[in-house]
Coordinates of C-alpha atoms and ligand atoms in Angstrom, one line a residue:
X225 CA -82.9 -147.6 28.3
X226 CA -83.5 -151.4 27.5
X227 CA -81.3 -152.2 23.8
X228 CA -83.7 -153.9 22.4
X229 CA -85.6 -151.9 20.2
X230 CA -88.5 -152.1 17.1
X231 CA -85.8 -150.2 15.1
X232 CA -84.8 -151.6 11.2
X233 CA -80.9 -150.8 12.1
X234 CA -78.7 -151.5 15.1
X235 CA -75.7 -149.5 15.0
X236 CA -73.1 -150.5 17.7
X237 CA -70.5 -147.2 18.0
X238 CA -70.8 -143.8 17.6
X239 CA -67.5 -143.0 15.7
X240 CA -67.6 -141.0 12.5
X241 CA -68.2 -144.3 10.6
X242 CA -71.3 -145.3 12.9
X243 CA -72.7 -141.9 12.4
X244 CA -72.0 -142.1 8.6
X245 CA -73.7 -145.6 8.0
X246 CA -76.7 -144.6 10.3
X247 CA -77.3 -141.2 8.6
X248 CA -76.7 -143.2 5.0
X249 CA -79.4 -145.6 6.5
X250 CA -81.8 -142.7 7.8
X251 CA -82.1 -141.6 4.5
X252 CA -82.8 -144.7 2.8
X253 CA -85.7 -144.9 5.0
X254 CA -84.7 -146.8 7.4
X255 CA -85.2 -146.5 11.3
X256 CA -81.8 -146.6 13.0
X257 CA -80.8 -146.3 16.7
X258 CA -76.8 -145.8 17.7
X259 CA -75.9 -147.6 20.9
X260 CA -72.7 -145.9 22.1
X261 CA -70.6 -147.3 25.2
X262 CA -69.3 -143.6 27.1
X263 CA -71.8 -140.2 28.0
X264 CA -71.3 -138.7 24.6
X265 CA -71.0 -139.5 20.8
X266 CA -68.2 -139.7 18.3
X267 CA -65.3 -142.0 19.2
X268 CA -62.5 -140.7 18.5
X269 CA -63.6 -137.4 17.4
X270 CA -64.6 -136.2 20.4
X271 CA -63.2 -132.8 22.7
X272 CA -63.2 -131.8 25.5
X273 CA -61.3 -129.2 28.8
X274 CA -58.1 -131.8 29.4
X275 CA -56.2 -129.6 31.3
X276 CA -57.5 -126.3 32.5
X277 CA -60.4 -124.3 32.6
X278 CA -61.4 -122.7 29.1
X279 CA -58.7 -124.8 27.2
X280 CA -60.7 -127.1 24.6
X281 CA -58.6 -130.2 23.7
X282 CA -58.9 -132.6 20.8
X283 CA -59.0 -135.7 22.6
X284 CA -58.7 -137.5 19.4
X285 CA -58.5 -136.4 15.7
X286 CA -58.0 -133.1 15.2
X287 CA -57.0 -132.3 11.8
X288 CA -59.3 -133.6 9.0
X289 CA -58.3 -133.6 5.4
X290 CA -60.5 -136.1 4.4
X291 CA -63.8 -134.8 6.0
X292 CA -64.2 -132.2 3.2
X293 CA -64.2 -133.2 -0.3
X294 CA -64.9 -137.1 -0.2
X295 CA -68.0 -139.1 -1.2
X296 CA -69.6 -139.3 2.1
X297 CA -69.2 -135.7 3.9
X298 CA -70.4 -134.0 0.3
X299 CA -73.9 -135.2 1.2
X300 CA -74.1 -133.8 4.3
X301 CA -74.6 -130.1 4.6
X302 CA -73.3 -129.8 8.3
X303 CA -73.1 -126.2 8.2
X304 CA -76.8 -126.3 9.1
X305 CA -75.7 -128.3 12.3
X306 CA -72.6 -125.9 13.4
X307 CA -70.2 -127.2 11.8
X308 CA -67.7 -124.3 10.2
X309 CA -64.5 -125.0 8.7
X310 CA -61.0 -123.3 9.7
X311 CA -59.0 -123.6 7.0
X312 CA -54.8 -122.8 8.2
X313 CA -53.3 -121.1 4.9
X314 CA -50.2 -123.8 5.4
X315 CA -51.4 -127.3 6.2
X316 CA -48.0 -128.8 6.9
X317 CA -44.8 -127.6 8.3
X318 CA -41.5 -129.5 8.4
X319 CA -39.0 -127.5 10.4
X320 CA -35.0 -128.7 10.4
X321 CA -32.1 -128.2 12.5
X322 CA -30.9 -125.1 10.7
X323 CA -33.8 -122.9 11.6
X324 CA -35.4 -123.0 8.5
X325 CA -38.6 -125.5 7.3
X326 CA -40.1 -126.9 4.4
X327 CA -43.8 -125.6 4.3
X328 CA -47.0 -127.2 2.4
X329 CA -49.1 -124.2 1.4
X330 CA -52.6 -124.7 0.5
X331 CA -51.7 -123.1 -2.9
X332 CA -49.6 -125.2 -5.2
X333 CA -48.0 -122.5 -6.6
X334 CA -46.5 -121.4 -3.4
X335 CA -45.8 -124.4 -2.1
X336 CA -43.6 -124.5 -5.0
X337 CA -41.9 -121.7 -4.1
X338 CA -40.1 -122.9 -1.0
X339 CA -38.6 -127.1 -2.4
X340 CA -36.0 -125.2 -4.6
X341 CA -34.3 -127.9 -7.2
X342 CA -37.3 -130.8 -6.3
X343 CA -40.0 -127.9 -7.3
X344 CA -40.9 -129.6 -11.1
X345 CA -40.6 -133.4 -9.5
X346 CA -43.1 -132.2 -6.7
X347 CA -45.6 -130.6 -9.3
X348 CA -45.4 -133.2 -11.9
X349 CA -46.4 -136.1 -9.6
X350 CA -49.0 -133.7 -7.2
X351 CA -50.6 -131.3 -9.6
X352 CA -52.6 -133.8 -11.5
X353 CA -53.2 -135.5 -8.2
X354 CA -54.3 -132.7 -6.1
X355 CA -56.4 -131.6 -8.9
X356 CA -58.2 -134.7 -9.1
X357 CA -58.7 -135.1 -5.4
X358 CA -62.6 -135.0 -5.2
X359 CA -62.8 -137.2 -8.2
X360 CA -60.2 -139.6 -7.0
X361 CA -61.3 -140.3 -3.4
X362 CA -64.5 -141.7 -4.9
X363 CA -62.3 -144.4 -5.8
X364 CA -59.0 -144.4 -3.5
X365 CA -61.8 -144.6 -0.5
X366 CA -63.3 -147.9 -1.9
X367 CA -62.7 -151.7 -1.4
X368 CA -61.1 -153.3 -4.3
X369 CA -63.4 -152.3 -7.4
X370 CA -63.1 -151.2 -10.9
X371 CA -62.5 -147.7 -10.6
X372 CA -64.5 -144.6 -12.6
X373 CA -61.5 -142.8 -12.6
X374 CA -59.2 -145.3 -14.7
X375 CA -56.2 -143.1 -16.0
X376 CA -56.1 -140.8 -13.0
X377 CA -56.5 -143.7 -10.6
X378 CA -53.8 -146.1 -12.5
X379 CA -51.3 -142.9 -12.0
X380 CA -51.9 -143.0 -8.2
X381 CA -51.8 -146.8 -8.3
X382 CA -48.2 -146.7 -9.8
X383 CA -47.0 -144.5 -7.6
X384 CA -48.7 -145.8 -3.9
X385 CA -47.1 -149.1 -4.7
X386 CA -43.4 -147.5 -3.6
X387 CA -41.9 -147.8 -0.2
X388 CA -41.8 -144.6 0.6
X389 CA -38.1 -144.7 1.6
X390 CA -37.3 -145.8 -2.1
X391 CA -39.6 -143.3 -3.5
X392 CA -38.4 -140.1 -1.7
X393 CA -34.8 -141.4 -3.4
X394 CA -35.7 -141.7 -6.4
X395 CA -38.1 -138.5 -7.5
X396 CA -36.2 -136.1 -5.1
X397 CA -32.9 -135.1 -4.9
X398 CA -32.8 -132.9 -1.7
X399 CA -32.7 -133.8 1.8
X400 CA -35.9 -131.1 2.6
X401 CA -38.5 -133.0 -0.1
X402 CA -37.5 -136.1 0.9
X403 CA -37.9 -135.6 4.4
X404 CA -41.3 -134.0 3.6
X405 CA -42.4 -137.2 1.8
X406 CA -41.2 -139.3 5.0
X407 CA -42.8 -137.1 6.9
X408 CA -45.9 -137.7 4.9
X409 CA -45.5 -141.1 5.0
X410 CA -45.3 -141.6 8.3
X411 CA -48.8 -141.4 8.6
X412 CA -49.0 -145.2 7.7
X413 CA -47.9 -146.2 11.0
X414 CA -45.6 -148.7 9.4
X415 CA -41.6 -148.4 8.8
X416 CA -41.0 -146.6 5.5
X417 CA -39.7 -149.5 3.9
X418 CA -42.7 -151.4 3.5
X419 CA -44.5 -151.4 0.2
X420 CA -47.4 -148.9 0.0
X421 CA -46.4 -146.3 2.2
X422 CA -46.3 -144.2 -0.5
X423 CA -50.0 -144.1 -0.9
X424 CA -50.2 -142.7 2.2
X425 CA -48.1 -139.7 1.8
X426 CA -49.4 -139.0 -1.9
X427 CA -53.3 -138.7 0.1
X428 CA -52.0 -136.3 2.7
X429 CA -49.7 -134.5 0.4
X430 CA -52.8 -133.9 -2.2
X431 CA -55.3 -133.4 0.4
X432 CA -52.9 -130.7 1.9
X433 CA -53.3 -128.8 -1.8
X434 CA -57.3 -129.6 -2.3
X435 CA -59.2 -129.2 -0.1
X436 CA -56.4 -128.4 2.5
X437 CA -56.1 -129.7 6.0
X438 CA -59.0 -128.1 8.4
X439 CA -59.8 -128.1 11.9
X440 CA -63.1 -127.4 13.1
X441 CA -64.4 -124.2 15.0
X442 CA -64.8 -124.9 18.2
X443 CA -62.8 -128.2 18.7
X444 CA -63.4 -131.8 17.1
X445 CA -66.5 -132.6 19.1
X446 CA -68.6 -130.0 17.0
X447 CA -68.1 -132.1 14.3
X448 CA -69.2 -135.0 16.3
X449 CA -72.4 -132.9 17.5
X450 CA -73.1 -131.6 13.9
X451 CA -73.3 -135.3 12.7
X452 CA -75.2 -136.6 15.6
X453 CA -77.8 -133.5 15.2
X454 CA -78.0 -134.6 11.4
X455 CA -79.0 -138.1 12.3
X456 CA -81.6 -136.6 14.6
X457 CA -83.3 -134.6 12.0
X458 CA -83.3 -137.6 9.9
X459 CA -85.4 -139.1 12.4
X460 CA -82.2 -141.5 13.8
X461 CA -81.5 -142.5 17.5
X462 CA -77.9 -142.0 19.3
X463 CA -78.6 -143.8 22.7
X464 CA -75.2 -142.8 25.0
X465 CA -74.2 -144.9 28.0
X466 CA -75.0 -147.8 26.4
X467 CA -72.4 -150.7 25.9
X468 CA -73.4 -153.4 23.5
X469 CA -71.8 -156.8 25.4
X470 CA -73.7 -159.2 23.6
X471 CA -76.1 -159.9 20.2
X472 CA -79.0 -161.3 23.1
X473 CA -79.7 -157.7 24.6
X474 CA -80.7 -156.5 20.7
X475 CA -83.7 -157.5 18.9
X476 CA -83.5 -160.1 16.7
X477 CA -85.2 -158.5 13.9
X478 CA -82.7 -155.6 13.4
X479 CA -79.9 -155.0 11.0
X480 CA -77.2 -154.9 13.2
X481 CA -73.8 -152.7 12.1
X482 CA -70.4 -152.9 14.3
X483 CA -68.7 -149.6 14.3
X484 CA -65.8 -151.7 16.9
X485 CA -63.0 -153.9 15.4
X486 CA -62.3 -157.5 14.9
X487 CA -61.5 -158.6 18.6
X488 CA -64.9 -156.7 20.4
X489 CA -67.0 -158.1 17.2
X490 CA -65.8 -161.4 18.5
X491 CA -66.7 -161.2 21.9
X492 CA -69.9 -160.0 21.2
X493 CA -71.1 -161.6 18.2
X494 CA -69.1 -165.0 18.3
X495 CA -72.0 -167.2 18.9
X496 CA -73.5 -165.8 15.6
X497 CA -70.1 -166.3 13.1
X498 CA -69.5 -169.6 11.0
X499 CA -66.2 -170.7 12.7
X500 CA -63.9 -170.0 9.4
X501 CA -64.9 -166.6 9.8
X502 CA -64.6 -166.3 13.7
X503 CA -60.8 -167.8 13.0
X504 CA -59.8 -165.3 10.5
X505 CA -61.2 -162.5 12.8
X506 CA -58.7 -164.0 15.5
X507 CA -55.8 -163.3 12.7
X508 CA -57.0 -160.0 12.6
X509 CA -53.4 -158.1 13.0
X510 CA -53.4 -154.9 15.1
X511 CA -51.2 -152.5 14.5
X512 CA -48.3 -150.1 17.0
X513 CA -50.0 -147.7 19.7
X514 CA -49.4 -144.0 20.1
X515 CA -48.5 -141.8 23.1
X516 CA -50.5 -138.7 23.0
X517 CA -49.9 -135.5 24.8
X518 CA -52.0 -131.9 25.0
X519 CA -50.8 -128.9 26.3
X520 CA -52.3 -125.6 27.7
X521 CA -49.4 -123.0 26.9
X522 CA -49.2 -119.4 28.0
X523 CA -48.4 -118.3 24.5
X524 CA -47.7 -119.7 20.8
X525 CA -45.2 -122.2 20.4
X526 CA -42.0 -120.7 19.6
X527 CA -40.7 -122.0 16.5
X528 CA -37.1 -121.2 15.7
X529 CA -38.9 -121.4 11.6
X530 CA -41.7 -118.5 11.3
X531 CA -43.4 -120.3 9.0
X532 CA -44.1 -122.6 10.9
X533 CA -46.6 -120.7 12.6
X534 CA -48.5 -120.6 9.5
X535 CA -49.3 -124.2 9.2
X536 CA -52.1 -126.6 11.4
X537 CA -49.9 -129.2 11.3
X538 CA -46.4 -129.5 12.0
X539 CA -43.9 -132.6 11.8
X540 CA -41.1 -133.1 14.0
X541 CA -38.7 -135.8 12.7
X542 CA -35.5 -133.9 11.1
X543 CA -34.6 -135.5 7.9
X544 CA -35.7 -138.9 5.8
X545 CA -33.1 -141.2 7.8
X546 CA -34.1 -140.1 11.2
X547 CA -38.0 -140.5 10.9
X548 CA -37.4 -143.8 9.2
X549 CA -35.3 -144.9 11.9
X550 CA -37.9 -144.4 14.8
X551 CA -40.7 -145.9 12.1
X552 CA -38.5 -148.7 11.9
X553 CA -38.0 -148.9 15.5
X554 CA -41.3 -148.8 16.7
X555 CA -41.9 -152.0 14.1
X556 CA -39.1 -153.9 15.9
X557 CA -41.2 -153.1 19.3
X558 CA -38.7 -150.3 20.6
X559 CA -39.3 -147.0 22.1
X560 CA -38.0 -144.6 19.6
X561 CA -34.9 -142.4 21.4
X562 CA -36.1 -139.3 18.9
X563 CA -39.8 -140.3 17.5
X564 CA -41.5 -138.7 14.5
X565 CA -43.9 -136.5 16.6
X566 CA -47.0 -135.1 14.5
X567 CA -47.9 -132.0 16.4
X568 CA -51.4 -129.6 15.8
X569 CA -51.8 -125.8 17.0
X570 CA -55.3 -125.4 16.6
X571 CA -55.5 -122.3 18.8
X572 CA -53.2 -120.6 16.3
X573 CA -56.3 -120.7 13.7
X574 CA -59.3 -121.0 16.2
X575 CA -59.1 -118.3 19.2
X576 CA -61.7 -119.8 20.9
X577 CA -59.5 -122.9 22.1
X578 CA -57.9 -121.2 24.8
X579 CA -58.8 -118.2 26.8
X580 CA -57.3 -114.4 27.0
X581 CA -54.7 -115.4 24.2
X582 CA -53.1 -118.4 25.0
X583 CA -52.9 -121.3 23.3
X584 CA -53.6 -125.0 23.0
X585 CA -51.0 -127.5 21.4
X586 CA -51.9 -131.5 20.6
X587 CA -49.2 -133.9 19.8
X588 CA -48.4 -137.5 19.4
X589 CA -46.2 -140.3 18.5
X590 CA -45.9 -143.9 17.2
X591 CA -45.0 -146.6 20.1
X592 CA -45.2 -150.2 20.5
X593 CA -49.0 -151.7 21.1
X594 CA -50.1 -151.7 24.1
X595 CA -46.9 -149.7 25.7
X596 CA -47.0 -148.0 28.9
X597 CA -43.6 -146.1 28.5
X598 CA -44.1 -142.5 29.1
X599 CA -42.8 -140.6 26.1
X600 CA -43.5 -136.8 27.5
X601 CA -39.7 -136.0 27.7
X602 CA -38.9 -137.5 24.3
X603 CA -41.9 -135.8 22.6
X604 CA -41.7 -132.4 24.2
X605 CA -37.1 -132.9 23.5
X606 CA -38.4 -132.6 20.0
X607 CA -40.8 -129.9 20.2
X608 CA -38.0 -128.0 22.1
X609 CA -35.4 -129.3 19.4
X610 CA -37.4 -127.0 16.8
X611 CA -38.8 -124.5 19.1
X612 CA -36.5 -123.5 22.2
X613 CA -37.8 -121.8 25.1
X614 CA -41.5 -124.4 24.0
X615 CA -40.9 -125.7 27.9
X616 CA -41.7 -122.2 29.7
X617 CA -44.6 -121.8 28.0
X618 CA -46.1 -125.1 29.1
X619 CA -49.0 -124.4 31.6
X620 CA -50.5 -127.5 32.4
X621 CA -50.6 -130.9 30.5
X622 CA -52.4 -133.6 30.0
X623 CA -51.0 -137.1 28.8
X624 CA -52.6 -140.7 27.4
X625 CA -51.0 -143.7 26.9
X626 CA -51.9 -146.4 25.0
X627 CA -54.2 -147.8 28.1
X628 CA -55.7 -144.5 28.7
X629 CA -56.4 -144.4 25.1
X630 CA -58.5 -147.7 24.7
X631 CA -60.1 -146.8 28.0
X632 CA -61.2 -143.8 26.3
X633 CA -62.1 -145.9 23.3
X634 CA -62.1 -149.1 23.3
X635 CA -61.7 -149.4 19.2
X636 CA -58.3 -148.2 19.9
X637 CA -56.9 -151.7 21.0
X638 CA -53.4 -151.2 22.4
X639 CA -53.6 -147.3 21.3
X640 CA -53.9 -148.5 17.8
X641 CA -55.4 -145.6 16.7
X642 CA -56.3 -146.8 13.0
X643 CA -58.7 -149.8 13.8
X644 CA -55.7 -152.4 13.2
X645 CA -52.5 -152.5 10.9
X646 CA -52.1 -150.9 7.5
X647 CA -49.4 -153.1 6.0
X648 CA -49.9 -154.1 2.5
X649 CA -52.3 -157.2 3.1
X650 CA -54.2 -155.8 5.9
X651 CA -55.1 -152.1 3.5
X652 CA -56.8 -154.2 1.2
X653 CA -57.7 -157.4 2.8
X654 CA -59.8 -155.5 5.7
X655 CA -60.3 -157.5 8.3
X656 CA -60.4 -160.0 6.2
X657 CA -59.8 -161.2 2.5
X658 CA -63.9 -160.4 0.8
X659 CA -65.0 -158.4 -2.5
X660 CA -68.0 -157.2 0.0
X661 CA -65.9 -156.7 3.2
X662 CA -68.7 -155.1 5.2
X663 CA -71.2 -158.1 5.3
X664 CA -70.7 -161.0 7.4
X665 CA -71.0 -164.1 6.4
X666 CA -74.1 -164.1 8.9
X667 CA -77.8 -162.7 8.6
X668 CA -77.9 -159.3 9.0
X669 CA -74.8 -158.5 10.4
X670 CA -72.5 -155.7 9.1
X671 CA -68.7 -154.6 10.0
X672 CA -68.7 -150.8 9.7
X673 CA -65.4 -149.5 11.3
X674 CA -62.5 -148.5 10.3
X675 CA -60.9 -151.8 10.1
X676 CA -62.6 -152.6 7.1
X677 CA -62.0 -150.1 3.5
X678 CA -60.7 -147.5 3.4
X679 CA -59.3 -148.0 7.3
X680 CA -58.2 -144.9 9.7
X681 CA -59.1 -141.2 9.0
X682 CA -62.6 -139.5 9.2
X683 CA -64.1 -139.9 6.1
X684 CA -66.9 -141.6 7.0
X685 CA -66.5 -143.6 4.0
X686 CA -66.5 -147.1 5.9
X687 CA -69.7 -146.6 7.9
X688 CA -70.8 -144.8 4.3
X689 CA -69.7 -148.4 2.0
X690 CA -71.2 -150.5 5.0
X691 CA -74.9 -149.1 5.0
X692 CA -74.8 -148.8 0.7
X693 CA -73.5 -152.6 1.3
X694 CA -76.8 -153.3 3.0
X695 CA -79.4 -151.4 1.6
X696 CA -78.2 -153.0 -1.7
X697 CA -77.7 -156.8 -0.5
X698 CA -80.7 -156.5 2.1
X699 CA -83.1 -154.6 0.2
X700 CA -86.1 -156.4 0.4
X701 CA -85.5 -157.7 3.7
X702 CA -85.3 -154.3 5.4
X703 CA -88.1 -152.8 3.2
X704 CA -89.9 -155.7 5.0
X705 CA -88.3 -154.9 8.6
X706 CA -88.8 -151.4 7.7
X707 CA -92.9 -151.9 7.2
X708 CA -93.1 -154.7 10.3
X709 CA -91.1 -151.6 12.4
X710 CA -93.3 -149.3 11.6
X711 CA -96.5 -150.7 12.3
X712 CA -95.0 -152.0 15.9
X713 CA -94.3 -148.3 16.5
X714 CA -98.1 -146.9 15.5
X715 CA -98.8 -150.2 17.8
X716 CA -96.9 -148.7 20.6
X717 CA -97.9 -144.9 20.4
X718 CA -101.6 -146.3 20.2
X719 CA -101.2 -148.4 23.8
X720 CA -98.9 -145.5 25.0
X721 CA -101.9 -143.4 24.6
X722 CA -104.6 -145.5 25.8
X723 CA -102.4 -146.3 28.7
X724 CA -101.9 -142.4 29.8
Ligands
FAD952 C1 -55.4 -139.6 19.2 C2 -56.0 -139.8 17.8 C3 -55.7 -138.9 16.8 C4 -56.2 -139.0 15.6 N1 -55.9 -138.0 14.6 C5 -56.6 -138.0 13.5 C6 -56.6 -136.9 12.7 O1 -56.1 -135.8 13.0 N2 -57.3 -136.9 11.5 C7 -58.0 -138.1 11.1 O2 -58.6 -138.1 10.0 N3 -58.0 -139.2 11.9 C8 -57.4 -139.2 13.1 N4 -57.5 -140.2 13.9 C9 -58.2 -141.5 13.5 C10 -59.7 -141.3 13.5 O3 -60.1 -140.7 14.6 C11 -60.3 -142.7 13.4 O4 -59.8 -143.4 12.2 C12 -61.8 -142.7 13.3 O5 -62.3 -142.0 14.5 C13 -62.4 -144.1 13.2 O6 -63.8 -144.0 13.3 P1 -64.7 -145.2 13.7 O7 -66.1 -144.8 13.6 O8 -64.3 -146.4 12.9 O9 -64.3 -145.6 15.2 P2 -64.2 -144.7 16.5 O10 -64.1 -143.3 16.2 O11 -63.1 -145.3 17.3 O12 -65.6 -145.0 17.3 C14 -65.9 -146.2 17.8 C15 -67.0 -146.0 18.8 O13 -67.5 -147.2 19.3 C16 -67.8 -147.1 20.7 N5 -67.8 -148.5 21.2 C17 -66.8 -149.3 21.4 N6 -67.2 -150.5 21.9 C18 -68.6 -150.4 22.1 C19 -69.6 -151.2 22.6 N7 -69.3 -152.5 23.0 N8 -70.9 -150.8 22.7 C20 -71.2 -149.5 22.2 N9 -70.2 -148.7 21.7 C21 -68.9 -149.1 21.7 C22 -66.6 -146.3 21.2 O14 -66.9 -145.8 22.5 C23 -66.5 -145.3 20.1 O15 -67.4 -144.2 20.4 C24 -57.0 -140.1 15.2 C25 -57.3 -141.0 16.2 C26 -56.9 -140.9 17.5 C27 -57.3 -141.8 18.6

């Protein structure tokens, strides 16, 4: 199909942040069309048989706190398109040498239960938090902005500041919370030591309370297909196969919204960008890779912990010191000896993953960009480390490094798998320094990914911002495009007719 098209909207991606501005666009009114490079929609949320024959694989995300109860996914009512929600009664596990683990429960109150003498710390910074969640992420999943939720959002603000390595010292007193909160933290992708990490593990730690952390039936590309069958019904266009290389192949007319990051927006759309902006694009920072493996196992894996079993999630890491050493290391370009592995068992939850009752397991861990090292041993020594006898169950597997992973996306530059670094500068100033970070200082051109606000994570919310960005700044001038695109369309059908 030719890329030039009558449509109001251009939307280059099909990631969760594409599919969120276009569906925010669709019901504005607007006619949209997604061009998406590979066979089938949804970036990095995407699954698929990696290994064997009946074994469905998360290819990308898999676990998805923040696709729930946040401004953008309230709206749409995906149940309609197939979507169903598995929610694991414990979203996280942390298991430890000794056999035992630290476990968040999706209840507070139970969760409580098991981090003995750092119980009342725990509830006192997460119960108001996690309790606030829906009203929260209207604001923590903004660009800078005066937020509706001052007091609640001012408490969070305080606290996010922290390293997290300095904050797990100071509010906890035993090795097992703080750990947790490392482990928590981790998600940054940054060493522990750097300001703001803490923001990170206070969102996962309150998501893990309300709403929880789910996994959808059926693997992560349902979701994809729920969204992409939502934009449909709206009367929006998701055209696969279909690399965007350059601004020339699209219509001039159009709205045009990048669901890529920095470095692809500036080989496609250079031509177009006042040269300031096109140099602080180049400055853009992105940030370590990951090394990702997926495993089809002949039964459960078998965690020395029993609770462990109850959780989606669990992280391998061993206490605060070791997971901020390999954080740290894989900052300072190294390999980490023992990495912080973040491991999902979605078959535990969601029978349907793996045939005749065997199971599925997804892991990963944080490497240097653009690395090639193979990190199977390391991340299955860890696995084992927690879970002996996890080896013999292994039936097949199926490993990506970074390469394989920007092959299979190419957002994820160097296996960067959150649109470019989250250090303090870069989680605010997104991908560059702008109180409206979506718009370009160009006509009609929009940054949608998740390099701008609120970065990684599906939540939708950037592709969501973007489109609200538009409709609000270009107004009048798509109500125009909107009319001009419409009457080329009744145009069309008219000669299509007279032509047949
Ligand atoms: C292995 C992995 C595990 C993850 N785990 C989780 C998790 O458990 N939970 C969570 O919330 N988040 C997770 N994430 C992060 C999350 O998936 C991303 O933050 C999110 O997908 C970003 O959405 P996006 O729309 O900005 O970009 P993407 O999802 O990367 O989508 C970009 C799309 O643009 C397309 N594209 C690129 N170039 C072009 C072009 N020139 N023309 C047309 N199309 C193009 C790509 O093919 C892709 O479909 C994970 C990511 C990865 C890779």
């Amino acid at each position: 199909m030719s890329l030039k098209s009558s449509h109001d909207c251009v939307v280059i991606g099909s990631g969760p942040n594409g599919l969120s501005a276009a569906i925010t666009l669709a019901r504005a009114g607007r006619s949209v069309v997604v061009f998406e490079a590979k066979a089938r929609p949804g970036g990095a949320v995407s699954s698929a048989e990696l290994t064997l024959s009946g074994f469905v694989h998360d290819i990308g995300s898999a676990i998805f706190p923040m696709a729930v109860d946040t401004p953008f996914f309230r709206t749409v009512a995906l149940d309609a398109y197939g979507l169903e929600w598995i929610f694991p009664p414990a979203s996280v596990a942390h298991p430890f040498d000794d056999g035992t683990a630290v476990v968040l429960y999706r209840s507070l109150d139970e969760t409580l239960k098991n981090l003995g003498a750092d119980a009342r710390a725990y509830e006192r910074i997460m119960r108001p938090l996690a309790d606030k969640w829906p009203a929260l992420s209207g604001d923590i999943l903004r660009p800078l902005h005066v937020p509706r939720h001052g007091l609640g959002f001012a408490g969070f603000g305080l606290l996010s500041m922290w390293p997290l390595s300095m904050f797990a010292r100071c509010w906890f007193s035993t090795g097992r919370v703080r750990a947790l909160f490392a482990g928590l933290g981790a998600h940054s992708i940054l060493p522990l030591n750097y300001p703001f990490t803490t923001a990170f593990a206070l969102v996962m730690g309150m998501t893990a309370h309300n709403p929880g952390w789910p996994i959808p039936r059926g693997g992560s590309g349902v979701l994809a297909r729920a969204l992409t069958s939502y934009l449909e019904s709206l009367g929006g266009e998701v055209v696969t196969s279909s690399p965007v290389d350059s601004l020339d192949a699209l219509s001039p007319g159009s709205v045009v919204f990048f669901d890529l990051t920095p470095r692809q927006i500036l080989r496609i759309a250079s031509s177009r960008l006042p040269e300031g902006y096109r140099r602080r694009l180049e400055r853009y920072r992105y940030g370590p890779g990951i090394f990702k493996v997926d495993w089809a196992l002949d039964g459960p894996i078998p965690w020395k912990a029993p609770e462990c079993s109850l959780a989606g999630t669990v992280h391998l890491g061993g206490t605060l010191q070791e997971i901020e050493f390999s954080e740290s290391e894989v900052g300072r370009g190294i390999h980490p000896a023992r990495p912080f592995v973040l491991c999902a068992q979605q078959s535990l939850f969601d029978q349907g993953r793996a045939p005749g009752g065997r199971h599925t397991a997804w892991a990963y861990c944080h490497v240097p960009g653009g690395s090639s090292f193979d990190m199977t041993g390391r991340i299955e020594d860890q696995i084992e480390r927690f879970a002996p006898g996890f080896r013999e169950t292994i039936l097949a597997r199926r490993v990506m490094n970074t390469h394989e992973l920007e092959t299979f996306d190419a957002n994820l530059v160097g296996g960067d798998i959150a649109g470019g670094a989250q250090d303090f500068w870069q989680l605010f100033a997104r991908p560059v320094a702008s109180l409206n970070p979506y718009a370009m200082p160009a006509q009609g051109l929009y940054l949608c990914s998740s390099s701008t606000p609120p970065g990684a994570g599906v939540h939708g919310m950037c592709g969501y911002n973007a489109a609200m960005a538009a409709l609000k700044r270009e107004g009048e001038a798509l109500a125009r495009a909107s009319f001009r695109g419409r009457q080329s369309r009744r145009w069309n059908r008219l000669l299509q007719r007279w032509c047949s």
